[in-house]
Coordinates of C-alpha atoms in Angstrom, one line a residue:
M133 CA 47.9 104.8 -11.1
P134 CA 44.2 105.8 -11.0
S135 CA 43.2 109.3 -12.2
N136 CA 41.6 111.9 -10.0
R137 CA 38.0 111.4 -9.2
S138 CA 35.5 114.2 -9.5
D139 CA 32.8 114.6 -6.9
A140 CA 30.5 117.2 -5.4
A141 CA 33.4 119.1 -3.9
G142 CA 35.3 119.4 -7.2
S143 CA 38.4 117.4 -8.4
G144 CA 38.9 115.1 -5.4
G145 CA 38.8 116.9 -2.1
V146 CA 36.5 117.0 0.9
V147 CA 33.0 115.7 0.4
P148 CA 30.4 117.4 2.7
T149 CA 29.3 115.0 5.4
D150 CA 26.9 114.9 8.3
S151 CA 28.0 116.0 11.8
S152 CA 28.7 112.4 12.9
S153 CA 31.6 111.9 10.5
G154 CA 35.2 112.7 11.1
R155 CA 34.9 114.2 14.6
G156 CA 33.0 111.7 16.6
S157 CA 29.3 111.4 17.1
R158 CA 29.3 113.4 20.4
P159 CA 30.6 116.7 21.6
F160 CA 34.2 117.0 22.8
R161 CA 33.1 117.2 26.4
V162 CA 32.0 113.6 26.4
A163 CA 35.1 112.3 24.6
P164 CA 35.8 109.6 27.2
I165 CA 32.6 107.8 26.3
D166 CA 32.7 108.5 22.6
P167 CA 33.8 105.4 20.6
W168 CA 35.4 107.7 18.0
T169 CA 37.9 108.7 20.7
Y170 CA 39.3 105.1 20.8
R171 CA 39.5 105.0 17.0
S172 CA 41.5 108.2 17.3
L173 CA 43.7 106.7 19.9
A174 CA 44.4 103.7 17.7
Y175 CA 45.1 106.1 14.8
V176 CA 47.7 108.2 16.7
L177 CA 49.4 105.0 18.0
L178 CA 49.5 103.6 14.5
A179 CA 51.0 106.9 13.3
F180 CA 54.3 106.1 15.1
P181 CA 55.4 103.0 13.0
L182 CA 53.9 104.6 9.9
G183 CA 55.7 107.9 10.6
I184 CA 59.1 106.0 11.0
A185 CA 58.5 104.2 7.7
Y186 CA 57.6 107.5 5.9
L187 CA 60.7 109.1 7.4
V188 CA 62.9 106.3 6.2
A189 CA 61.3 106.2 2.7
I190 CA 61.5 110.0 2.2
T191 CA 65.1 110.2 3.5
V192 CA 66.4 107.4 1.4
G193 CA 64.5 108.7 -1.7
F194 CA 65.8 112.2 -1.5
S195 CA 69.3 111.1 -0.6
M196 CA 69.4 108.9 -3.7
T197 CA 68.1 111.8 -5.8
V198 CA 70.8 114.1 -4.5
G199 CA 73.5 111.5 -4.9
L200 CA 72.5 110.7 -8.5
S201 CA 71.7 114.3 -9.5
L202 CA 74.8 114.6 -11.7
T203 CA 74.1 111.3 -13.5
L204 CA 71.4 110.2 -16.0
L205 CA 69.8 108.3 -13.1
G206 CA 69.1 111.5 -11.3
P207 CA 65.7 112.3 -13.0
I208 CA 64.6 108.7 -12.6
A209 CA 65.4 108.8 -8.9
L210 CA 63.5 112.1 -8.5
V211 CA 60.4 110.7 -10.3
A212 CA 60.6 107.5 -8.2
T213 CA 60.8 109.5 -5.0
L214 CA 58.0 111.8 -5.9
L215 CA 55.9 108.8 -6.9
S216 CA 56.5 107.3 -3.5
V217 CA 55.5 110.5 -1.8
V218 CA 52.2 110.7 -3.7
A219 CA 51.5 107.0 -3.1
L220 CA 52.2 107.2 0.6
A221 CA 50.1 110.3 1.0
W222 CA 47.3 108.7 -0.9
L223 CA 47.4 105.5 1.2
D224 CA 47.6 107.4 4.4
G225 CA 44.7 109.5 3.4
A226 CA 42.7 106.3 2.8
L227 CA 43.7 105.1 6.2
T228 CA 42.6 108.4 7.8
R229 CA 39.3 108.2 5.9
G230 CA 38.7 104.7 7.3
L231 CA 39.8 105.2 10.9
L232 CA 38.6 108.7 11.5
T233 CA 35.7 108.6 9.2
V234 CA 36.6 111.9 7.7
D235 CA 35.3 112.0 4.1
V236 CA 38.4 113.2 2.2
T237 CA 39.4 111.9 -1.2
P238 CA 43.2 111.9 -1.6
S239 CA 44.3 113.5 -4.9
L240 CA 46.6 111.9 -7.5
P241 CA 48.1 113.4 -10.6
P242 CA 45.9 112.7 -13.7
T243 CA 47.0 110.0 -16.1
D244 CA 44.5 110.7 -18.9
D245 CA 46.6 113.3 -20.8
G246 CA 49.8 111.3 -21.4
I247 CA 53.0 110.7 -19.7
A248 CA 54.5 114.2 -20.3
T249 CA 51.5 115.9 -18.6
F250 CA 51.6 113.3 -15.8
L251 CA 55.3 113.9 -15.1
K252 CA 54.8 117.7 -15.2
R253 CA 52.0 117.5 -12.7
L254 CA 54.0 115.0 -10.6
V255 CA 57.0 117.4 -10.3
L256 CA 55.2 120.7 -10.2
G257 CA 51.7 119.8 -9.0
R258 CA 50.5 121.0 -5.6
E259 CA 49.2 117.6 -4.6
T260 CA 52.8 116.2 -4.7
W261 CA 54.3 118.8 -2.4
L262 CA 51.2 119.1 -0.1
G263 CA 51.5 115.3 0.1
A264 CA 55.1 115.7 1.3
V265 CA 53.9 118.3 3.9
Y266 CA 51.2 115.9 5.0
L267 CA 53.7 113.0 5.5
G268 CA 55.9 115.4 7.5
W269 CA 52.8 116.1 9.7
K270 CA 52.3 112.4 10.2
I271 CA 55.9 111.9 11.2
L272 CA 55.5 114.6 13.8
L273 CA 52.2 113.3 15.0
G274 CA 53.6 109.8 15.2
I275 CA 56.5 110.8 17.4
V276 CA 54.9 113.4 19.7
G277 CA 51.5 111.9 19.8
F278 CA 52.7 108.4 20.5
V279 CA 55.0 109.5 23.3
A280 CA 52.3 111.6 25.0
L281 CA 49.6 108.9 24.7
V282 CA 51.8 106.0 25.8
V283 CA 53.1 108.0 28.8
G284 CA 49.5 109.0 29.7
V285 CA 48.1 105.5 29.4
S286 CA 51.0 103.9 31.3
L287 CA 50.9 106.5 34.1
A288 CA 47.1 106.2 34.4
T289 CA 47.2 102.4 34.5
S290 CA 50.0 102.4 37.2
L291 CA 48.1 104.8 39.4
L292 CA 44.7 103.1 39.0
V293 CA 46.0 99.7 40.3
T294 CA 47.7 101.2 43.4
P295 CA 44.7 100.3 45.8
F296 CA 45.4 96.6 44.9
V297 CA 49.2 96.6 45.2
Y298 CA 50.1 99.3 47.6
G299 CA 52.8 98.7 50.3
T300 CA 56.3 99.6 51.3
D301 CA 57.7 98.4 47.9
L302 CA 55.4 100.6 45.8
V303 CA 57.1 103.8 44.7
V304 CA 55.6 106.4 42.4
Y305 CA 57.9 108.8 40.5
A306 CA 55.9 112.0 40.0
G307 CA 57.7 114.1 37.4
L308 CA 60.9 115.8 38.6
G309 CA 60.0 115.7 42.3
E310 CA 60.9 113.2 44.9
P311 CA 59.6 109.7 44.6
I312 CA 56.5 108.9 46.7
T313 CA 56.0 105.6 48.5
I314 CA 52.4 104.4 48.6
E315 CA 52.1 102.7 52.0
T316 CA 48.5 103.3 53.1
L317 CA 45.0 102.9 51.7
P318 CA 44.2 106.6 51.6
Q319 CA 47.4 107.3 49.7
A320 CA 46.5 104.5 47.3
L321 CA 43.0 105.8 46.8
G322 CA 44.5 109.3 46.2
A323 CA 46.8 107.9 43.6
A324 CA 44.0 106.0 41.9
I325 CA 42.0 109.3 41.7
G326 CA 45.0 110.9 40.1
G327 CA 45.2 108.0 37.7
L328 CA 41.6 108.5 36.8
L329 CA 42.2 112.1 36.0
V330 CA 45.3 111.3 34.0
G331 CA 43.4 108.7 32.0
L332 CA 40.6 111.1 31.3
G333 CA 43.1 113.7 30.2
T334 CA 44.7 111.2 27.9
L335 CA 41.4 110.3 26.3
Y336 CA 40.6 114.0 25.7
L337 CA 44.1 114.4 24.2
A338 CA 43.5 111.4 21.8
N339 CA 40.2 112.9 20.8
L340 CA 41.8 116.3 20.1
L341 CA 44.6 114.8 18.1
G342 CA 42.1 112.9 16.0
R343 CA 40.1 116.1 15.3
V344 CA 43.3 118.0 14.4
S345 CA 44.4 115.1 12.1
A346 CA 41.0 115.1 10.4
V347 CA 41.3 118.8 9.7
V348 CA 44.9 118.5 8.5
A349 CA 44.0 115.6 6.1
A350 CA 41.0 117.6 4.7
S351 CA 43.2 120.6 4.2
L352 CA 46.3 119.0 2.6
L353 CA 44.9 116.0 0.7
E354 CA 42.0 117.6 -1.0
G355 CA 42.0 117.7 -4.8
R356 CA 43.6 120.7 -6.6
S357 CA 42.6 122.2 -9.9
E358 CA 44.7 121.5 -13.1
M359 CA 47.8 123.5 -13.7

């Protein structure tokens, strides 16, 4: 496992960047035409399968650790689980760096001072447990963000195509209210305008989730000083 890398921000951590990195090249108000918004949309959608994988890996690892805690295999299971947490956080940080262009260097326990120091840092080091918190954030982002964006994109698409498919068979279910039958062109155009607004809102939400994700990654995956 590679050792921590020093840079201008200290031992790992966030490297100062220009204003075009990590939060799009344009202000938030023009998010729908900012290419970074679509990178953020892909990032949040990708967080769903990754979050499920992280949840399974962490659950299995800690379950095995607890189950083997009274045997000689308990410490081995604990080390393996913590190694998986650190590795997954590091890999996800690299993915965040690539997709969101946030200049954050994920931190790893140092390997230069021997196995004992490495194991101590792995078990007690802040990067391990902050990495676990970060993976928990990605699980939450994957579930909540995926549902919100998929619902938004699906609803917007359905409403936008109503002027081309409206008729007695087209029924729109709007929330908890009564279903609406789109039978006339004015109704279809009104639905399309609603779809446009939903689509814009979805893009703004994707941009916002990307910005929050960049801040969380910079806060939790930055390098920490030696214990």
